[in-house]
PDB file of C-alpha atoms and ligand atoms in Angstrom:
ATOM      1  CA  UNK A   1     -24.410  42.811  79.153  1.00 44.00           C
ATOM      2  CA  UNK A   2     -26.173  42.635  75.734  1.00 48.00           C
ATOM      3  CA  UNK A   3     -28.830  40.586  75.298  1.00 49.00           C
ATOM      4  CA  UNK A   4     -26.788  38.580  72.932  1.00 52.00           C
ATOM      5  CA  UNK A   5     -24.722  37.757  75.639  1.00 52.00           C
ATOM      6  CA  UNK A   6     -27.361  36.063  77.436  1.00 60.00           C
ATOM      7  CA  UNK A   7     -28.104  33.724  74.408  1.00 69.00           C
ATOM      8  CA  UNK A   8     -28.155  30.262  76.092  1.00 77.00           C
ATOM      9  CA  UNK A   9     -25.972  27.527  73.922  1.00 87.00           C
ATOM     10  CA  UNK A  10     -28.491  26.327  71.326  1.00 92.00           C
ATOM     11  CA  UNK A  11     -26.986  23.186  69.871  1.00 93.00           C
ATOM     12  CA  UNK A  12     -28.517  21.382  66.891  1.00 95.00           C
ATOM     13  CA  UNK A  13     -29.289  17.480  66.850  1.00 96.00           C
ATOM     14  CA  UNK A  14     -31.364  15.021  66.165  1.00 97.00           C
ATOM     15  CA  UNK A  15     -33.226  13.295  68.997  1.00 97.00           C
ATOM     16  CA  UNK A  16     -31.042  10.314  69.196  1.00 98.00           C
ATOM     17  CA  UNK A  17     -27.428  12.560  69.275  1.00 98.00           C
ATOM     18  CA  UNK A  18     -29.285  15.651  71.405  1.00 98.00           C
ATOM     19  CA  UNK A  19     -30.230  12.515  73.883  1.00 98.00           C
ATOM     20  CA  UNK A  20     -27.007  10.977  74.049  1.00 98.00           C
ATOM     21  CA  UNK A  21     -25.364  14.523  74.980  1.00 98.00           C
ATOM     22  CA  UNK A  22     -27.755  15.106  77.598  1.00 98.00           C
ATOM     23  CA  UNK A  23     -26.585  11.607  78.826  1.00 98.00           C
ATOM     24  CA  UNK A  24     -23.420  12.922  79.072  1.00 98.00           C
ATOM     25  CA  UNK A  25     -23.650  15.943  80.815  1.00 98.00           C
ATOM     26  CA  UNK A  26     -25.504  13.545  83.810  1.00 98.00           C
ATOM     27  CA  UNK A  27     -22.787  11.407  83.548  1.00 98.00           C
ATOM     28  CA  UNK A  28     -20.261  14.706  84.073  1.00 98.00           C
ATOM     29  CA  UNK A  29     -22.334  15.378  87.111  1.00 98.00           C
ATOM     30  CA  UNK A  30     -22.389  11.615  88.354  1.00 98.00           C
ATOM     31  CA  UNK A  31     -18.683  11.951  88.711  1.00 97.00           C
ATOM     32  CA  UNK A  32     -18.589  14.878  90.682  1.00 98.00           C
ATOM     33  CA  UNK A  33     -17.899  14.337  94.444  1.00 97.00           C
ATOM     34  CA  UNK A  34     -21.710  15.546  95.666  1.00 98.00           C
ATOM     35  CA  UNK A  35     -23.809  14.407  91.964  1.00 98.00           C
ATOM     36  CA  UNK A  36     -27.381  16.041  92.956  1.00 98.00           C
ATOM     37  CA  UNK A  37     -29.205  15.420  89.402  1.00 98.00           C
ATOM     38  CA  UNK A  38     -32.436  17.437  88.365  1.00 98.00           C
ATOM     39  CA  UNK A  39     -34.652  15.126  86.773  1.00 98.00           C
ATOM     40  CA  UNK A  40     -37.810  16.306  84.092  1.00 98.00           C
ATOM     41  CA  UNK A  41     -40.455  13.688  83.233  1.00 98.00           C
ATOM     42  CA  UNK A  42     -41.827  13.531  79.351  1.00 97.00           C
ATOM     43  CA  UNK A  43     -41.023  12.210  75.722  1.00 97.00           C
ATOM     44  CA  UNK A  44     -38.000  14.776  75.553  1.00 98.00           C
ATOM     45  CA  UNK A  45     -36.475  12.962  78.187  1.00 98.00           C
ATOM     46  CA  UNK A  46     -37.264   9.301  77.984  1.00 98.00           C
ATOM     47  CA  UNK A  47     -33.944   8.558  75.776  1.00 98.00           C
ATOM     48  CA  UNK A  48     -31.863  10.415  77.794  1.00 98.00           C
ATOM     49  CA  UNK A  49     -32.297   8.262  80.403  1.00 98.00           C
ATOM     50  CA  UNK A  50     -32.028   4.889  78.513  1.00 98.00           C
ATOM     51  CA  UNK A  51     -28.563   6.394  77.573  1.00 98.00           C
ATOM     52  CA  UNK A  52     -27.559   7.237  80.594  1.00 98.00           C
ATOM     53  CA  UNK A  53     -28.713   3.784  81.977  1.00 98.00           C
ATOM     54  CA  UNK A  54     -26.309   2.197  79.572  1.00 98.00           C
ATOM     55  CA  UNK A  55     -23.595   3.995  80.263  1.00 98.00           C
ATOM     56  CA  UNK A  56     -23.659   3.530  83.690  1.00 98.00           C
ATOM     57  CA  UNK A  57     -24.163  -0.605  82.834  1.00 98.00           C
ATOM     58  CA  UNK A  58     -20.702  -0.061  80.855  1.00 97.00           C
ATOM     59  CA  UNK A  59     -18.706   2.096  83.618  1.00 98.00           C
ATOM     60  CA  UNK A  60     -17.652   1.029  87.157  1.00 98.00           C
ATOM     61  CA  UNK A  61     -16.823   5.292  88.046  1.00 98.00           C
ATOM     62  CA  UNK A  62     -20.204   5.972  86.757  1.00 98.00           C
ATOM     63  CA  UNK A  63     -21.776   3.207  89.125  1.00 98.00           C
ATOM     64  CA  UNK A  64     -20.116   4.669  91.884  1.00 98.00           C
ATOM     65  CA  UNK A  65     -21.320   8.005  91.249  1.00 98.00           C
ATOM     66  CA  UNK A  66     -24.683   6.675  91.442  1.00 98.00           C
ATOM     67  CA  UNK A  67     -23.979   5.025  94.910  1.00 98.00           C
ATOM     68  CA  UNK A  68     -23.296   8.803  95.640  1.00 97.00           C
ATOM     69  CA  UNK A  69     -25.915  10.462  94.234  1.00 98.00           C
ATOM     70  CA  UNK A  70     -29.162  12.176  94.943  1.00 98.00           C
ATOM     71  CA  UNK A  71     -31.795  13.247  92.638  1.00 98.00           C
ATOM     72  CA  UNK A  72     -34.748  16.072  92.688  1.00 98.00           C
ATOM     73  CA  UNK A  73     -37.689  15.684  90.227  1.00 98.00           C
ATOM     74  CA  UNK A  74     -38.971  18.573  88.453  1.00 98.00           C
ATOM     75  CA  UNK A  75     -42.298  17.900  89.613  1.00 97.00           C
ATOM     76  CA  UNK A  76     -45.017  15.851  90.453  1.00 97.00           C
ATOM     77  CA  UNK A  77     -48.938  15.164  89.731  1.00 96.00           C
ATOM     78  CA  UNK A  78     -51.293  15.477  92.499  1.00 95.00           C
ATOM     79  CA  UNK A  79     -54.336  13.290  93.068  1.00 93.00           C
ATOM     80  CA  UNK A  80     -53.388   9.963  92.052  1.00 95.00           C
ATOM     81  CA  UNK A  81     -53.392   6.941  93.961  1.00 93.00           C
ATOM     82  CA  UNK A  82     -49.948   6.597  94.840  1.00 90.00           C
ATOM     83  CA  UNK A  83     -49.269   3.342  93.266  1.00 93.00           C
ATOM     84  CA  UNK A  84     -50.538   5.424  89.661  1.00 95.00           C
ATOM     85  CA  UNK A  85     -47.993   4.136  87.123  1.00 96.00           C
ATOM     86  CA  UNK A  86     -48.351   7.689  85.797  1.00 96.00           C
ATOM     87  CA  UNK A  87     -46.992   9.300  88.924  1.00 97.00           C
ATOM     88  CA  UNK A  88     -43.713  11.222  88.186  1.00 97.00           C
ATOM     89  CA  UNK A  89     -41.865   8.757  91.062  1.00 97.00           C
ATOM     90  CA  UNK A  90     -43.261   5.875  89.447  1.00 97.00           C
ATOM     91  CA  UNK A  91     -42.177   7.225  85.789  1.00 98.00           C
ATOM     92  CA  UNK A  92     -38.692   8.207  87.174  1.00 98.00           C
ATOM     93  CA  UNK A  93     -38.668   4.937  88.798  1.00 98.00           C
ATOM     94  CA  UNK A  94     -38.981   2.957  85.912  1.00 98.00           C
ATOM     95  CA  UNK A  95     -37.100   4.907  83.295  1.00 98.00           C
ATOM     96  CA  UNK A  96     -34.113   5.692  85.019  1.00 98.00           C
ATOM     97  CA  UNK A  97     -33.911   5.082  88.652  1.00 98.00           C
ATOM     98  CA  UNK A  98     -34.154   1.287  89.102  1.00 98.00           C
ATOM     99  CA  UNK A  99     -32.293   0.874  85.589  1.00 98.00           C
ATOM    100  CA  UNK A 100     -29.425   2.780  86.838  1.00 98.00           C
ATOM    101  CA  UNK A 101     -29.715   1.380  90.918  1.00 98.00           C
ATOM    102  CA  UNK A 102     -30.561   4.569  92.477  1.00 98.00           C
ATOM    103  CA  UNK A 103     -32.361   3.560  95.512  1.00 98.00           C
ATOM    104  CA  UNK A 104     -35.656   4.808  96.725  1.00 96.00           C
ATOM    105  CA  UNK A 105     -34.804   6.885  99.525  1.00 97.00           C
ATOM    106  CA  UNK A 106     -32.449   9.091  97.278  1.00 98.00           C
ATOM    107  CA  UNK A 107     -34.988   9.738  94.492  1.00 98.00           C
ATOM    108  CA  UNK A 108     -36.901  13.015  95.838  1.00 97.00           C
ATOM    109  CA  UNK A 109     -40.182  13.572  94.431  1.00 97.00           C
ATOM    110  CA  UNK A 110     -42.065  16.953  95.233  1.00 95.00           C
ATOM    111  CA  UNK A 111     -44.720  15.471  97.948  1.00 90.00           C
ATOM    112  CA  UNK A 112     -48.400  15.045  96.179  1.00 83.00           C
ATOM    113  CA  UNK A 113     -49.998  15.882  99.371  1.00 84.00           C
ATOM    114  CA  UNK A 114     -51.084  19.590  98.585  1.00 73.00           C
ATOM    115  CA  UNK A 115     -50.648  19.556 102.622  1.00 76.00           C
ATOM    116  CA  UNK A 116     -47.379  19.146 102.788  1.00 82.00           C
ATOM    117  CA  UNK A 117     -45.402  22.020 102.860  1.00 85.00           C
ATOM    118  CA  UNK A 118     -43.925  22.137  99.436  1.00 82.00           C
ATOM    119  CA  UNK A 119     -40.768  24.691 100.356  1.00 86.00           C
ATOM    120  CA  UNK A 120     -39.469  21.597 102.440  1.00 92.00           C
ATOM    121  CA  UNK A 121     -38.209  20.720  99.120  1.00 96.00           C
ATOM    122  CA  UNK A 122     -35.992  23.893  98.118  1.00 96.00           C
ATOM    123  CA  UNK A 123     -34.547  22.620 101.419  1.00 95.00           C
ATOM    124  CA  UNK A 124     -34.042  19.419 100.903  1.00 96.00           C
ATOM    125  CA  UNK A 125     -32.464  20.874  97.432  1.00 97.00           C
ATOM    126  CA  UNK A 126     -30.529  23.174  99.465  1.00 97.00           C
ATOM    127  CA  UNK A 127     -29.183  20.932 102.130  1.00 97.00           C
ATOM    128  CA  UNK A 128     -27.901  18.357  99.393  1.00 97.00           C
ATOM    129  CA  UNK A 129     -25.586  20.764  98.384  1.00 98.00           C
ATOM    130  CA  UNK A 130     -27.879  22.283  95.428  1.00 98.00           C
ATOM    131  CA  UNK A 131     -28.565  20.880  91.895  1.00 98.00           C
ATOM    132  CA  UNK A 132     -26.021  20.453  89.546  1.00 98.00           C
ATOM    133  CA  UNK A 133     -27.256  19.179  86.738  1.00 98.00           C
ATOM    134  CA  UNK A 134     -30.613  20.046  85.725  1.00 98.00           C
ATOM    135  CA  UNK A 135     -32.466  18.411  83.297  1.00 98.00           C
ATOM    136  CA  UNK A 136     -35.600  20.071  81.368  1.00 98.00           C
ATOM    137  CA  UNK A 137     -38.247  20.174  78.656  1.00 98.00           C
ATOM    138  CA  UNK A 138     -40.265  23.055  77.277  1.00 98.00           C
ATOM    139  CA  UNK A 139     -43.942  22.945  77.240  1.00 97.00           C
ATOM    140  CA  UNK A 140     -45.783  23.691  74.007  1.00 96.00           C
ATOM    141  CA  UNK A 141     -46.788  27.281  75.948  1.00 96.00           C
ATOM    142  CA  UNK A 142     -43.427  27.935  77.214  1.00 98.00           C
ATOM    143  CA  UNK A 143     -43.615  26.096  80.316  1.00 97.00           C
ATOM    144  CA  UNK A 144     -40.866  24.860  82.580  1.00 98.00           C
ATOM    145  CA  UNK A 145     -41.726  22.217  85.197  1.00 98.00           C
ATOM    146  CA  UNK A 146     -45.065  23.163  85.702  1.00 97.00           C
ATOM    147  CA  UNK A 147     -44.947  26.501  86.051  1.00 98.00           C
ATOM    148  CA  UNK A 148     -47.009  27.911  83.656  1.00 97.00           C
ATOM    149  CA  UNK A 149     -47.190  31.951  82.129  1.00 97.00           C
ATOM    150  CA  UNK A 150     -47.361  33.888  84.391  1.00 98.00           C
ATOM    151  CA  UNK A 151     -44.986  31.834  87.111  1.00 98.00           C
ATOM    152  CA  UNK A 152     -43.033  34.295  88.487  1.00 98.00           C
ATOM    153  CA  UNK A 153     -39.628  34.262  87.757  1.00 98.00           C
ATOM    154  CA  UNK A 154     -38.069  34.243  91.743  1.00 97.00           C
ATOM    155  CA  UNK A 155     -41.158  31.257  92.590  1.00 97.00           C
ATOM    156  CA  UNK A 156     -40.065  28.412  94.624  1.00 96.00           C
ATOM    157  CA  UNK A 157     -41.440  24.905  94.882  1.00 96.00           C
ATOM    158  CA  UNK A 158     -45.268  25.268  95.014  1.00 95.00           C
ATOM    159  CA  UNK A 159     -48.977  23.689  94.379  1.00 95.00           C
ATOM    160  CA  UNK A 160     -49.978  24.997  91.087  1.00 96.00           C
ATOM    161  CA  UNK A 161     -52.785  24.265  88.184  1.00 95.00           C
ATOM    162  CA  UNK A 162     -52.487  22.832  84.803  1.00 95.00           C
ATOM    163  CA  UNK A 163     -53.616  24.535  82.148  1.00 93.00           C
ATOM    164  CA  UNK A 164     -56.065  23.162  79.798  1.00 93.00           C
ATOM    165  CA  UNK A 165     -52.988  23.313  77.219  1.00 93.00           C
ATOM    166  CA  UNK A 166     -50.838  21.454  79.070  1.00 93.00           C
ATOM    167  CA  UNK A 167     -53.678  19.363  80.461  1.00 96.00           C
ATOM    168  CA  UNK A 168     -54.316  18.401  76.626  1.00 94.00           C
ATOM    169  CA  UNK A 169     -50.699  17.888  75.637  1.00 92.00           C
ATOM    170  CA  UNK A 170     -50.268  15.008  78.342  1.00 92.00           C
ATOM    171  CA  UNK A 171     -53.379  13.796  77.777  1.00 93.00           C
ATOM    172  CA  UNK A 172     -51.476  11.203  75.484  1.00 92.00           C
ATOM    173  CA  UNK A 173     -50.079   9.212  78.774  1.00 92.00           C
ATOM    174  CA  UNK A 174     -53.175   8.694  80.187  1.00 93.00           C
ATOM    175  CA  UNK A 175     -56.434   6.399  79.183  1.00 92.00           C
ATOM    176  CA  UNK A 176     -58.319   8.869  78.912  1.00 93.00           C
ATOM    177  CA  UNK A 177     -58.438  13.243  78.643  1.00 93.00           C
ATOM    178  CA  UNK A 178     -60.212  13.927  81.958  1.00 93.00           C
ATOM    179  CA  UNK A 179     -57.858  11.625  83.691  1.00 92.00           C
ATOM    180  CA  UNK A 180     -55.226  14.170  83.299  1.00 93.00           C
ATOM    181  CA  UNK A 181     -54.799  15.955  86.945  1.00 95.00           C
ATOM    182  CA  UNK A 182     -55.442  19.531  87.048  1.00 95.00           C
ATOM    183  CA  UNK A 183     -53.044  20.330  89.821  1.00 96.00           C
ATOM    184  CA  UNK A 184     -49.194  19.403  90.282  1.00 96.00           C
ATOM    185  CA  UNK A 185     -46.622  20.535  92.592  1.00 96.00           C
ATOM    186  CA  UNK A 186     -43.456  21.838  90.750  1.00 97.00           C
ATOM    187  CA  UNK A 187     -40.202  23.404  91.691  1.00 97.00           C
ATOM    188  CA  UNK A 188     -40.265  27.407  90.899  1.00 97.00           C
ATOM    189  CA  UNK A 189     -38.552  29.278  88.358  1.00 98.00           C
ATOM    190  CA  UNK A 190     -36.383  30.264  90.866  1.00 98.00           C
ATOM    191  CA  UNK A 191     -35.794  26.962  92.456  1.00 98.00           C
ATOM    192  CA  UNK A 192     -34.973  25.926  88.974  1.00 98.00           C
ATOM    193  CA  UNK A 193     -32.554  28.844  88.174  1.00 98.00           C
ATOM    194  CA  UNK A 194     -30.734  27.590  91.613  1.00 98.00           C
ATOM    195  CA  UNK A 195     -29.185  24.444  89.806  1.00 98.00           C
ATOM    196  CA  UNK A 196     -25.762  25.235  88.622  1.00 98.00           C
ATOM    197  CA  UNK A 197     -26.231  24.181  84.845  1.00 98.00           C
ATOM    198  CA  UNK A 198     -29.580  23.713  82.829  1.00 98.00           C
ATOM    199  CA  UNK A 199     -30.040  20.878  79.760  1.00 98.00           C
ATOM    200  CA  UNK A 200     -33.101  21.655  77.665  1.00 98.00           C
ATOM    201  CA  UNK A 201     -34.487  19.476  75.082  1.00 98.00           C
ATOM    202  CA  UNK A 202     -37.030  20.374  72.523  1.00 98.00           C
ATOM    203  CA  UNK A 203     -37.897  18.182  69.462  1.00 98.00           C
ATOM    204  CA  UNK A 204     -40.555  18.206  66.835  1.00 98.00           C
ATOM    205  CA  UNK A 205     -41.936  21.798  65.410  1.00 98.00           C
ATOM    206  CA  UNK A 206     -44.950  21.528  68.400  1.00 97.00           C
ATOM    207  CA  UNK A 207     -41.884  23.167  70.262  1.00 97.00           C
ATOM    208  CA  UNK A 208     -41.086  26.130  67.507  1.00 97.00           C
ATOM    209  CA  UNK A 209     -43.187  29.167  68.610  1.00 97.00           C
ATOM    210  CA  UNK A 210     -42.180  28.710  72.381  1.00 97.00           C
ATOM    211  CA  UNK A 211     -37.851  28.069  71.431  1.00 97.00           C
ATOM    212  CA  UNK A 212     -38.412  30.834  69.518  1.00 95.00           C
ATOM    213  CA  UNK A 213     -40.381  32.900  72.474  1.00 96.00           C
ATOM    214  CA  UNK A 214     -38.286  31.858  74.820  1.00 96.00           C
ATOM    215  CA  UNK A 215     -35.010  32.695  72.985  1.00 94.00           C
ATOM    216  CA  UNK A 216     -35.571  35.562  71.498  1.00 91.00           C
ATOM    217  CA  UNK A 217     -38.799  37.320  72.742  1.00 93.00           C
ATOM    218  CA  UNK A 218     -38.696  39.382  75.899  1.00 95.00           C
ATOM    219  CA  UNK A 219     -37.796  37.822  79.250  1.00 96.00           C
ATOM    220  CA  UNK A 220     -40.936  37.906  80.911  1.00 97.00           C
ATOM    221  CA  UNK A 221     -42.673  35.597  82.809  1.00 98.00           C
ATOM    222  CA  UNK A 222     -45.899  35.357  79.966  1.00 98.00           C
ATOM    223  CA  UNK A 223     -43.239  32.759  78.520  1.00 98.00           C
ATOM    224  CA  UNK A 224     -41.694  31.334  81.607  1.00 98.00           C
ATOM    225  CA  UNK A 225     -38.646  29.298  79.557  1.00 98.00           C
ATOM    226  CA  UNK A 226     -37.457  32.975  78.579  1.00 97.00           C
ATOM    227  CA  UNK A 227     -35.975  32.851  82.625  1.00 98.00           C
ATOM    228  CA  UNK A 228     -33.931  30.311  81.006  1.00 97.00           C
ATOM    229  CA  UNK A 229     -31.641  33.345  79.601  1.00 95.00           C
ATOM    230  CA  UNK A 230     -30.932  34.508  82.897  1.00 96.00           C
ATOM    231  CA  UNK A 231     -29.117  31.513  83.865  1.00 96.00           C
ATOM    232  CA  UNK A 232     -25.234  31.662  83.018  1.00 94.00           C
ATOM    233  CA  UNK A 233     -24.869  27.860  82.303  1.00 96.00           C
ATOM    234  CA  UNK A 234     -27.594  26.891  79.867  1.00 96.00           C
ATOM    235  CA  UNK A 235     -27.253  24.275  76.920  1.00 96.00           C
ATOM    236  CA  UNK A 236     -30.254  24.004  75.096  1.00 97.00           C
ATOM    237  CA  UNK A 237     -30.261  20.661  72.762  1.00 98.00           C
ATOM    238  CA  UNK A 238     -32.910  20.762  69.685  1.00 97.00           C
ATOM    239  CA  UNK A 239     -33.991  19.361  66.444  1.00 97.00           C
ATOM    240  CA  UNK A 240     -34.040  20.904  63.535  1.00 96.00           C
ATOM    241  CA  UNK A 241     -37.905  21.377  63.556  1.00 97.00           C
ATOM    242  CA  UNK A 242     -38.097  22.761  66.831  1.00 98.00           C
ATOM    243  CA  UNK A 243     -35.568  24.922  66.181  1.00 96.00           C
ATOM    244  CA  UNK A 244     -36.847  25.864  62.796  1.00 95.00           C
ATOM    245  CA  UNK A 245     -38.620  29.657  64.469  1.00 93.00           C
ATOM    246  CA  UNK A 246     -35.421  30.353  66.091  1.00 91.00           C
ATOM    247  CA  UNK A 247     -33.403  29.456  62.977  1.00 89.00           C
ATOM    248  CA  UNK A 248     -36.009  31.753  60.462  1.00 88.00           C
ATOM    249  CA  UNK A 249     -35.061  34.511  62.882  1.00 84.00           C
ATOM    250  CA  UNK A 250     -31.647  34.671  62.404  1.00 79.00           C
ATOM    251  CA  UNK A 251     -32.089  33.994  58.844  1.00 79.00           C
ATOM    252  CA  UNK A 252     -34.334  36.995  58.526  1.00 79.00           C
ATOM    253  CA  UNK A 253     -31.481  38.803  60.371  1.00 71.00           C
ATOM    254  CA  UNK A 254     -32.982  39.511  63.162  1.00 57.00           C
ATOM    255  CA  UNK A 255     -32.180  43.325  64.506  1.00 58.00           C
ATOM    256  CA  UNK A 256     -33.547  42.622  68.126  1.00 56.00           C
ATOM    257  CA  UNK A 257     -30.673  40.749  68.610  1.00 52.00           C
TER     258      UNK A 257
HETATM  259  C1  F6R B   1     -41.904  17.309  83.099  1.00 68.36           C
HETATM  260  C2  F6R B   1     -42.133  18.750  83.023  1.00 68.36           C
HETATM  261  C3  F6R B   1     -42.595  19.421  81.779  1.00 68.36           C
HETATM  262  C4  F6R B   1     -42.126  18.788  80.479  1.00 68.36           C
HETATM  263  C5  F6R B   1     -42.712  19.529  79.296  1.00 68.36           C
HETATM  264  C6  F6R B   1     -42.333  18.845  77.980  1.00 68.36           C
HETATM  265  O1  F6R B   1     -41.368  16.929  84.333  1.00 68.36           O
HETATM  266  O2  F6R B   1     -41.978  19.395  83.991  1.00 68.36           O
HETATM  267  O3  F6R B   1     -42.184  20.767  81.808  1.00 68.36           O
HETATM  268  O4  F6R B   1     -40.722  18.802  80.423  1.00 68.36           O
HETATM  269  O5  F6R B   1     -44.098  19.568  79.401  1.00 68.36           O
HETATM  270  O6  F6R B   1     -42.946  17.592  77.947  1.00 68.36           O
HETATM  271  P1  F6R B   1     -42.592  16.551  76.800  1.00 68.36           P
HETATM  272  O7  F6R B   1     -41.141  16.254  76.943  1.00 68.36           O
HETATM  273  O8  F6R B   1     -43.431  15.337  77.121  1.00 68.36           O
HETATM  274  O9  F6R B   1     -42.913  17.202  75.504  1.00 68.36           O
END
C-alpha cells in the first residue's frame, strides 16, 4: 500500500454543507439494525447535531432508529460537579440527546470518577456491538478526543491530562481560564480506530497546520490525528481555511506523496 492509498476522503465545504453531511452519515447509521453512534463535543460539532435533530423531527424511520440506538461520547471532563452545564453528558444532553429523544440510560459518557475503571468502557463499546459511526474534531495540536501527542496509537479508554494548549483553546466555554479541568478521561486512539467509519470536521485556519500534519506528515503519534490514516473508512469534512495547508501542499506538488 502507498501512502497515497491511505489518504482519508478529504471533502471540501463550508461549515453549514460539511455539517449537514455529517448529519447524514448519523442518520445512515441510525437506520442500521444495531445504530451505536460516536459522539465528539465542541464548536465543530454543535451544527451537526442541530441537523441531525431536525431530521429526525421530519422522519418517522429515523425516530425509530433512535428508539434503537446507543451512543458513546468521545470523552469526558473530570472534576466538575456533576450537575456542571459544561460536563460533556450535560453538553451532549442538551445539543443532541434530549432534542433527538435519546434517553439517559443509552447516552454513555466515559465515567468522571478517575476511580472508576475506565476500560469498562471499551467494553461497554464492545458489547454494544462496536461503534459505527464515529464522530470527531481535531484539536489545534493534532489531538483526537483527548488524547494528546504522544497518545499512543493502540491506547484504550484512559485518565489523561490536558495540555495547557488545549486547556487554553476551551477556555472559551468556561467563565473563566483556570476553570478549565486539567484532567479528562477519553477513549484511546485505538478505541477510536475500533469504530467502523470516522467523520472529522475541521473549520477555520486555527485547524491548518494540524490537517496538514495529520494528512500528510508522518504517522506518528507526536500528531495523534495522523492514526486517522490508518483507518480504512475515514471522511474528513473541512473548510476551505482549514484546509488551506493541505491544499498549498498539493499545489506545491508535493513529492512525499
Ligand atoms: C471533543 C474532543 C476534542 C474536540 C477538539 C476540537 O469531544 O474530544 O477532540 O473535538 O478539541 O474542538 P472544537 O470542535 O471545539 O474546535
Amino acid at each position: 500500500m502507498t501512502l497515497i492509498d491511505r489518504l482519508p476522503r478529504l471533502m471540501l465545504a463550508d461549515r453549514a454543507d460539511a455539517s449537514r453531511q455529517a448529519a447524514e452519515l448519523l442518520a445512515h447509521e441510525l437506520i442500521t439494525p444495531h445504530p451505536v453512534l460516536g459522539l465528539a463535543t465542541g464548536s465543530s460539532v454543535e451544527a451537526v447535531y442541530r441537523e441531525l435533530a431536525a431530521m429526525v423531527a421530519d422522519s418517522e424511520p429515523l425516530r425509530t432508529g433512535v428508539d434503537r440506538a446507543e451512543a458513546f461520547a468521545l470523552d469526558e471532563y473530570l472534576g466538575l460537579p456533576d450537575d456542571d452545564p459544561h460536563t460533556y453528558r450535560a453538553t451532549l444532553r442538551r445539543q443532541l440527546a434530549e432534542p433527538i429523544g435519546l434517553p439517559e440510560e443509552r447516552l454513555h459518557v466515559p465515567d468522571p470518577d478517575s476511580t472508576v475503571e475506565p476500560a469498562g468502557y471499551d467494553r461497554a463499546i464492545a458489547a454494544a456491538g462496536g461503534i459505527g459511526v464515529q464522530l470527531l474534531g481535531i484539536g489545534a495540536n493534532g489531538h483526537i478526543g483527548f488524547n494528546e501527542p504522544g497518545a499512543a496509537f493502540d491506547s484504550r479508554t484512559r485518565v489523561v491530562d490536558l495540555t495547557d494548549r488545549t486547556r487554553r483553546d476551551n477556555a472559551r466555554f468556561f467563565a473563566r481560564p483556570e476553570l478549565v479541568p486539567t484532567r479528562a478521561v477519553t477513549q484511546g486512539i485505538g478505541t477510536i480506530l475500533g469504530a467502523r467509519r470516522l467523520v472529522v470536521l475541521a473549520f477555520g485556519a486555527a485547524k491548518a497546520d494540524a490537517l496538514a500534519a495529520a494528512l500528510t506528515g508522518p504517522i506518528d503519534p507526536a500528531v495523534p490525528a495522523s492514526a486517522l490514516r490508518l483507518h480504512p473508512d475515514v471522511v474528513v469534512l473541512a473548510d476551505r481555511p482549514a484546509a488551506s495547508a493541505v491544499l498549498d501542499l498539493f499545489e506545491a506538488g508535493l513529492d512525499r506523496l
